Amino acid sequence: HMAGLQFGVLDACIISSVVPQSIFNLRNLARRYLHVEPLVIGENADLGIQVRITKPSEAGADRLVNAVGAHMIYPGDLIVIDSGTATTFDVVAADGGLEGCAIAPGINLSMQALHDAAAKLPRIAIQKPEHAIGKDTVEAMQSGVFWGYIALIEGLIGRIKSEWGRPMTVVATGGVASLFDGATTAIDHFDHDLTIRGMLEIHRCNANPAPRGR
């Protein structure tokens, strides 16, 4: 409605969700209003990449889509960081294969847990503090969460790179990734279109599959 579109001009749908309960409703929406059978990441969509983890079915749809989106643009081996409810660190090989991941609580989730578990700590907004040493409770919480997350990001990137043993490019995406822009040199690119780019590429590949044998 905001873009001046009508359902009639939409002829395809692709769904990427890590909330299983929502897929049923989204699928019904596509069938009822778009009159199409949607592609669902993790169900009937060919990703075009290999998932080289012990249990491929456990890889979240968001991680799979991000791997595709990152491989399209950035050459070589990658670390893809997605900052949302959880903060994920996916290792994507130069051929696009998903090799593994580290998963940590998201920064908002950590802040919420701090408030919920400690009666005297207020609910505050996350922002980059000027100093690591806070002069009051709010500044101290902002410093601990923000700079603590920067340390987590830098530490995990360092460990992953050391374990991988080859140069890697680090790409960050997700709802709160912009908070870290300018706060660390460990992240090479901030790419807020990564997920949607991956979804579009997966749809394109499924709509126009490569000939057999290629």
mmCIF file of C-alpha atoms in Angstrom:
data_model
loop_
_atom_site.group_PDB
_atom_site.id
_atom_site.type_symbol
_atom_site.label_atom_id
_atom_site.label_comp_id
_atom_site.label_asym_id
_atom_site.label_seq_id
_atom_site.Cartn_x
_atom_site.Cartn_y
_atom_site.Cartn_z
ATOM 1 C CA HIS A 1 0.000 0.000 0.000
ATOM 2 C CA MET A 2 2.801 2.443 0.901
ATOM 3 C CA ALA A 3 4.537 1.747 -2.407
ATOM 4 C CA GLY A 4 1.336 2.023 -4.443
ATOM 5 C CA LEU A 5 1.369 -1.659 -5.372
ATOM 6 C CA GLN A 6 -1.524 -4.072 -5.743
ATOM 7 C CA PHE A 7 -1.483 -7.804 -5.106
ATOM 8 C CA GLY A 8 -2.222 -8.355 -8.790
ATOM 9 C CA VAL A 9 1.200 -7.101 -9.891
ATOM 10 C CA LEU A 10 3.030 -9.595 -7.674
ATOM 11 C CA ASP A 11 3.683 -12.941 -9.308
ATOM 12 C CA ALA A 12 6.098 -14.715 -6.971
ATOM 13 C CA CYS A 13 6.898 -15.143 -3.297
ATOM 14 C CA ILE A 14 9.924 -16.418 -1.374
ATOM 15 C CA ILE A 15 9.854 -16.945 2.393
ATOM 16 C CA SER A 16 12.811 -16.999 4.773
ATOM 17 C CA SER A 17 11.830 -17.371 8.409
ATOM 18 C CA VAL A 18 13.345 -18.821 11.574
ATOM 19 C CA VAL A 19 9.925 -18.806 13.270
ATOM 20 C CA PRO A 20 8.264 -22.101 12.210
ATOM 21 C CA GLN A 21 4.809 -20.968 13.355
ATOM 22 C CA SER A 22 4.880 -18.027 10.942
ATOM 23 C CA ILE A 23 5.578 -20.094 7.816
ATOM 24 C CA PHE A 24 2.069 -21.608 7.804
ATOM 25 C CA ASN A 25 0.435 -18.154 7.768
ATOM 26 C CA LEU A 26 2.878 -16.717 5.228
ATOM 27 C CA ARG A 27 2.338 -19.680 2.912
ATOM 28 C CA ASN A 28 -1.432 -19.228 3.138
ATOM 29 C CA LEU A 29 -1.040 -15.498 2.431
ATOM 30 C CA ALA A 30 0.908 -16.272 -0.754
ATOM 31 C CA ARG A 31 -1.640 -18.823 -1.904
ATOM 32 C CA ARG A 32 -4.715 -16.756 -1.094
ATOM 33 C CA TYR A 33 -3.661 -13.276 -2.179
ATOM 34 C CA LEU A 34 -0.836 -13.821 -4.675
ATOM 35 C CA HIS A 35 -2.166 -17.097 -6.093
ATOM 36 C CA VAL A 36 1.317 -18.599 -6.118
ATOM 37 C CA GLU A 37 3.067 -21.421 -4.314
ATOM 38 C CA PRO A 38 5.907 -19.754 -2.381
ATOM 39 C CA LEU A 39 9.511 -20.859 -2.295
ATOM 40 C CA VAL A 40 10.411 -21.604 1.321
ATOM 41 C CA ILE A 41 14.054 -21.567 2.379
ATOM 42 C CA GLY A 42 14.882 -24.917 3.938
ATOM 43 C CA GLU A 43 11.934 -26.707 2.318
ATOM 44 C CA ASN A 44 11.493 -26.468 -1.441
ATOM 45 C CA ALA A 45 14.101 -23.900 -2.489
ATOM 46 C CA ASP A 46 17.360 -24.934 -4.162
ATOM 47 C CA LEU A 47 20.040 -22.738 -2.563
ATOM 48 C CA GLY A 48 22.744 -23.304 -5.149
ATOM 49 C CA ILE A 49 25.383 -23.770 -2.409
ATOM 50 C CA GLN A 50 26.537 -26.673 -0.276
ATOM 51 C CA VAL A 51 25.808 -26.776 3.456
ATOM 52 C CA ARG A 52 28.807 -28.565 4.909
ATOM 53 C CA ILE A 53 27.816 -28.823 8.552
ATOM 54 C CA THR A 54 27.072 -31.995 10.510
ATOM 55 C CA LYS A 55 23.289 -31.537 10.386
ATOM 56 C CA PRO A 56 22.383 -29.288 7.441
ATOM 57 C CA SER A 57 18.729 -29.237 8.499
ATOM 58 C CA GLU A 58 19.729 -27.286 11.615
ATOM 59 C CA ALA A 59 21.048 -24.286 9.653
ATOM 60 C CA GLY A 60 18.613 -21.395 10.035
ATOM 61 C CA ALA A 61 17.023 -19.929 6.916
ATOM 62 C CA ASP A 62 18.578 -16.540 7.655
ATOM 63 C CA ARG A 63 22.062 -18.037 7.734
ATOM 64 C CA LEU A 64 21.528 -19.859 4.441
ATOM 65 C CA VAL A 65 20.225 -16.747 2.704
ATOM 66 C CA ASN A 66 23.068 -14.620 4.066
ATOM 67 C CA ALA A 67 25.636 -17.106 2.792
ATOM 68 C CA VAL A 68 24.183 -16.851 -0.711
ATOM 69 C CA GLY A 69 23.953 -13.048 -0.563
ATOM 70 C CA ALA A 70 27.531 -12.656 0.650
ATOM 71 C CA HIS A 71 29.007 -15.116 -1.860
ATOM 72 C CA MET A 72 27.422 -13.150 -4.713
ATOM 73 C CA ILE A 73 29.368 -9.976 -3.931
ATOM 74 C CA TYR A 74 32.467 -10.770 -1.912
ATOM 75 C CA PRO A 75 35.193 -13.086 -3.254
ATOM 76 C CA GLY A 76 37.188 -15.545 -1.198
ATOM 77 C CA ASP A 77 36.521 -17.010 2.231
ATOM 78 C CA LEU A 78 34.101 -15.040 4.405
ATOM 79 C CA ILE A 79 32.867 -14.494 7.926
ATOM 80 C CA VAL A 80 29.266 -13.266 7.782
ATOM 81 C CA ILE A 81 28.029 -11.622 10.983
ATOM 82 C CA ASP A 82 24.281 -11.180 11.393
ATOM 83 C CA SER A 83 23.221 -9.064 14.372
ATOM 84 C CA GLY A 84 19.639 -9.724 15.406
ATOM 85 C CA THR A 85 17.989 -11.621 18.249
ATOM 86 C CA ALA A 86 21.111 -13.757 18.088
ATOM 87 C CA THR A 87 24.478 -12.710 16.713
ATOM 88 C CA THR A 88 25.706 -15.333 14.262
ATOM 89 C CA PHE A 89 29.184 -15.716 12.790
ATOM 90 C CA ASP A 90 28.954 -17.885 9.667
ATOM 91 C CA VAL A 91 31.988 -19.191 7.823
ATOM 92 C CA VAL A 92 31.392 -19.209 4.060
ATOM 93 C CA ALA A 93 34.031 -20.819 1.871
ATOM 94 C CA ALA A 94 35.249 -19.302 -1.388
ATOM 95 C CA ASP A 95 32.916 -21.625 -3.338
ATOM 96 C CA GLY A 96 29.894 -20.403 -1.345
ATOM 97 C CA GLY A 97 29.643 -23.435 0.926
ATOM 98 C CA LEU A 98 28.464 -22.899 4.497
ATOM 99 C CA GLU A 99 31.184 -24.424 6.660
ATOM 100 C CA GLY A 100 30.070 -23.699 10.222
ATOM 101 C CA CYS A 101 29.001 -21.034 12.668
ATOM 102 C CA ALA A 102 29.323 -19.487 16.107
ATOM 103 C CA ILE A 103 26.131 -18.209 17.753
ATOM 104 C CA ALA A 104 25.936 -15.715 20.618
ATOM 105 C CA PRO A 105 22.996 -13.867 22.217
ATOM 106 C CA GLY A 106 22.114 -10.649 20.403
ATOM 107 C CA ILE A 107 23.019 -7.324 21.952
ATOM 108 C CA ASN A 108 19.375 -6.380 22.585
ATOM 109 C CA LEU A 109 18.735 -9.756 24.198
ATOM 110 C CA SER A 110 21.742 -9.276 26.465
ATOM 111 C CA MET A 111 20.556 -5.825 27.506
ATOM 112 C CA GLN A 112 17.058 -7.157 28.212
ATOM 113 C CA ALA A 113 18.439 -10.032 30.290
ATOM 114 C CA LEU A 114 20.542 -7.610 32.317
ATOM 115 C CA HIS A 115 17.483 -5.499 33.108
ATOM 116 C CA ASP A 116 15.238 -8.490 33.863
ATOM 117 C CA ALA A 117 17.707 -10.271 36.143
ATOM 118 C CA ALA A 118 18.963 -7.302 38.159
ATOM 119 C CA ALA A 119 16.224 -5.368 39.970
ATOM 120 C CA LYS A 120 18.172 -2.112 40.245
ATOM 121 C CA LEU A 121 19.397 -1.930 36.659
ATOM 122 C CA PRO A 122 17.121 0.176 34.425
ATOM 123 C CA ARG A 123 15.964 -0.508 30.892
ATOM 124 C CA ILE A 124 18.146 1.643 28.629
ATOM 125 C CA ALA A 125 18.744 2.261 24.946
ATOM 126 C CA ILE A 126 21.841 0.813 23.346
ATOM 127 C CA GLN A 127 24.255 3.394 22.042
ATOM 128 C CA LYS A 128 27.987 3.860 21.626
ATOM 129 C CA PRO A 129 29.369 5.418 24.839
ATOM 130 C CA GLU A 130 32.183 7.928 24.714
ATOM 131 C CA HIS A 131 34.160 6.188 27.466
ATOM 132 C CA ALA A 132 34.694 2.641 28.662
ATOM 133 C CA ILE A 133 34.568 3.790 32.282
ATOM 134 C CA GLY A 134 30.996 4.813 33.088
ATOM 135 C CA LYS A 135 30.366 7.529 35.667
ATOM 136 C CA ASP A 136 26.832 6.381 36.486
ATOM 137 C CA THR A 137 24.719 3.248 36.141
ATOM 138 C CA VAL A 138 23.404 4.023 32.649
ATOM 139 C CA GLU A 139 26.867 4.840 31.285
ATOM 140 C CA ALA A 140 28.303 1.741 32.940
ATOM 141 C CA MET A 141 25.634 -0.501 31.390
ATOM 142 C CA GLN A 142 26.059 1.077 27.965
ATOM 143 C CA SER A 143 29.815 0.608 28.157
ATOM 144 C CA GLY A 144 29.638 -2.974 29.356
ATOM 145 C CA VAL A 145 27.155 -4.073 26.729
ATOM 146 C CA PHE A 146 28.470 -2.061 23.767
ATOM 147 C CA TRP A 147 32.205 -2.443 24.266
ATOM 148 C CA GLY A 148 31.671 -5.955 25.568
ATOM 149 C CA TYR A 149 30.001 -6.795 22.266
ATOM 150 C CA ILE A 150 32.795 -5.213 20.306
ATOM 151 C CA ALA A 151 35.236 -7.384 22.266
ATOM 152 C CA LEU A 152 33.070 -10.445 21.564
ATOM 153 C CA ILE A 153 32.997 -9.661 17.840
ATOM 154 C CA GLU A 154 36.716 -8.984 17.615
ATOM 155 C CA GLY A 155 37.568 -12.010 19.734
ATOM 156 C CA LEU A 156 35.470 -14.458 17.738
ATOM 157 C CA ILE A 157 36.674 -13.055 14.416
ATOM 158 C CA GLY A 158 40.261 -13.527 15.591
ATOM 159 C CA ARG A 159 39.663 -17.096 16.741
ATOM 160 C CA ILE A 160 37.777 -18.064 13.574
ATOM 161 C CA LYS A 161 40.489 -16.611 11.330
ATOM 162 C CA SER A 162 43.208 -18.377 13.310
ATOM 163 C CA GLU A 163 41.364 -21.702 13.105
ATOM 164 C CA TRP A 164 40.547 -21.277 9.398
ATOM 165 C CA GLY A 165 44.149 -20.529 8.534
ATOM 166 C CA ARG A 166 43.499 -18.501 5.382
ATOM 167 C CA PRO A 167 42.618 -14.837 4.740
ATOM 168 C CA MET A 168 38.949 -14.031 5.293
ATOM 169 C CA THR A 169 36.743 -11.029 4.559
ATOM 170 C CA VAL A 170 34.323 -10.040 7.327
ATOM 171 C CA VAL A 171 30.847 -8.821 6.334
ATOM 172 C CA ALA A 172 28.251 -7.589 8.843
ATOM 173 C CA THR A 173 24.499 -7.289 8.374
ATOM 174 C CA GLY A 174 21.350 -7.270 10.499
ATOM 175 C CA GLY A 175 19.160 -4.807 12.345
ATOM 176 C CA VAL A 176 21.745 -3.502 14.804
ATOM 177 C CA ALA A 177 24.925 -3.953 12.752
ATOM 178 C CA SER A 178 25.068 -0.212 12.061
ATOM 179 C CA LEU A 179 25.745 0.354 15.786
ATOM 180 C CA PHE A 180 29.209 -1.132 15.304
ATOM 181 C CA ASP A 181 30.146 0.898 12.222
ATOM 182 C CA GLY A 182 33.262 2.885 13.079
ATOM 183 C CA ALA A 183 33.724 1.129 16.429
ATOM 184 C CA THR A 184 35.967 -1.686 15.171
ATOM 185 C CA THR A 185 38.357 -2.341 12.312
ATOM 186 C CA ALA A 186 37.670 -6.089 12.452
ATOM 187 C CA ILE A 187 34.630 -5.740 10.152
ATOM 188 C CA ASP A 188 35.488 -5.047 6.512
ATOM 189 C CA HIS A 189 32.008 -4.330 5.110
ATOM 190 C CA PHE A 190 28.591 -3.344 6.497
ATOM 191 C CA ASP A 191 25.984 -4.627 4.046
ATOM 192 C CA HIS A 192 22.368 -4.058 5.049
ATOM 193 C CA ASP A 193 20.995 -5.524 1.795
ATOM 194 C CA LEU A 194 22.737 -8.872 2.220
ATOM 195 C CA THR A 195 19.683 -10.914 3.212
ATOM 196 C CA ILE A 196 17.300 -9.547 0.587
ATOM 197 C CA ARG A 197 19.993 -9.946 -2.087
ATOM 198 C CA GLY A 198 20.380 -13.597 -1.142
ATOM 199 C CA MET A 199 16.622 -14.168 -1.304
ATOM 200 C CA LEU A 200 16.404 -12.559 -4.748
ATOM 201 C CA GLU A 201 19.289 -14.685 -6.015
ATOM 202 C CA ILE A 202 17.726 -17.900 -4.695
ATOM 203 C CA HIS A 203 14.430 -17.001 -6.344
ATOM 204 C CA ARG A 204 16.177 -16.218 -9.624
ATOM 205 C CA CYS A 205 18.029 -19.555 -9.598
ATOM 206 C CA ASN A 206 14.849 -21.505 -8.843
ATOM 207 C CA ALA A 207 12.844 -19.648 -11.474
ATOM 208 C CA ASN A 208 15.562 -20.191 -14.094
ATOM 209 C CA PRO A 209 17.387 -23.406 -13.096
ATOM 210 C CA ALA A 210 20.704 -24.186 -14.765
ATOM 211 C CA PRO A 211 20.606 -26.952 -17.387
ATOM 212 C CA ARG A 212 21.434 -30.445 -16.130
ATOM 213 C CA GLY A 213 25.110 -31.282 -16.246
ATOM 214 C CA ARG A 214 26.238 -27.750 -15.439
#
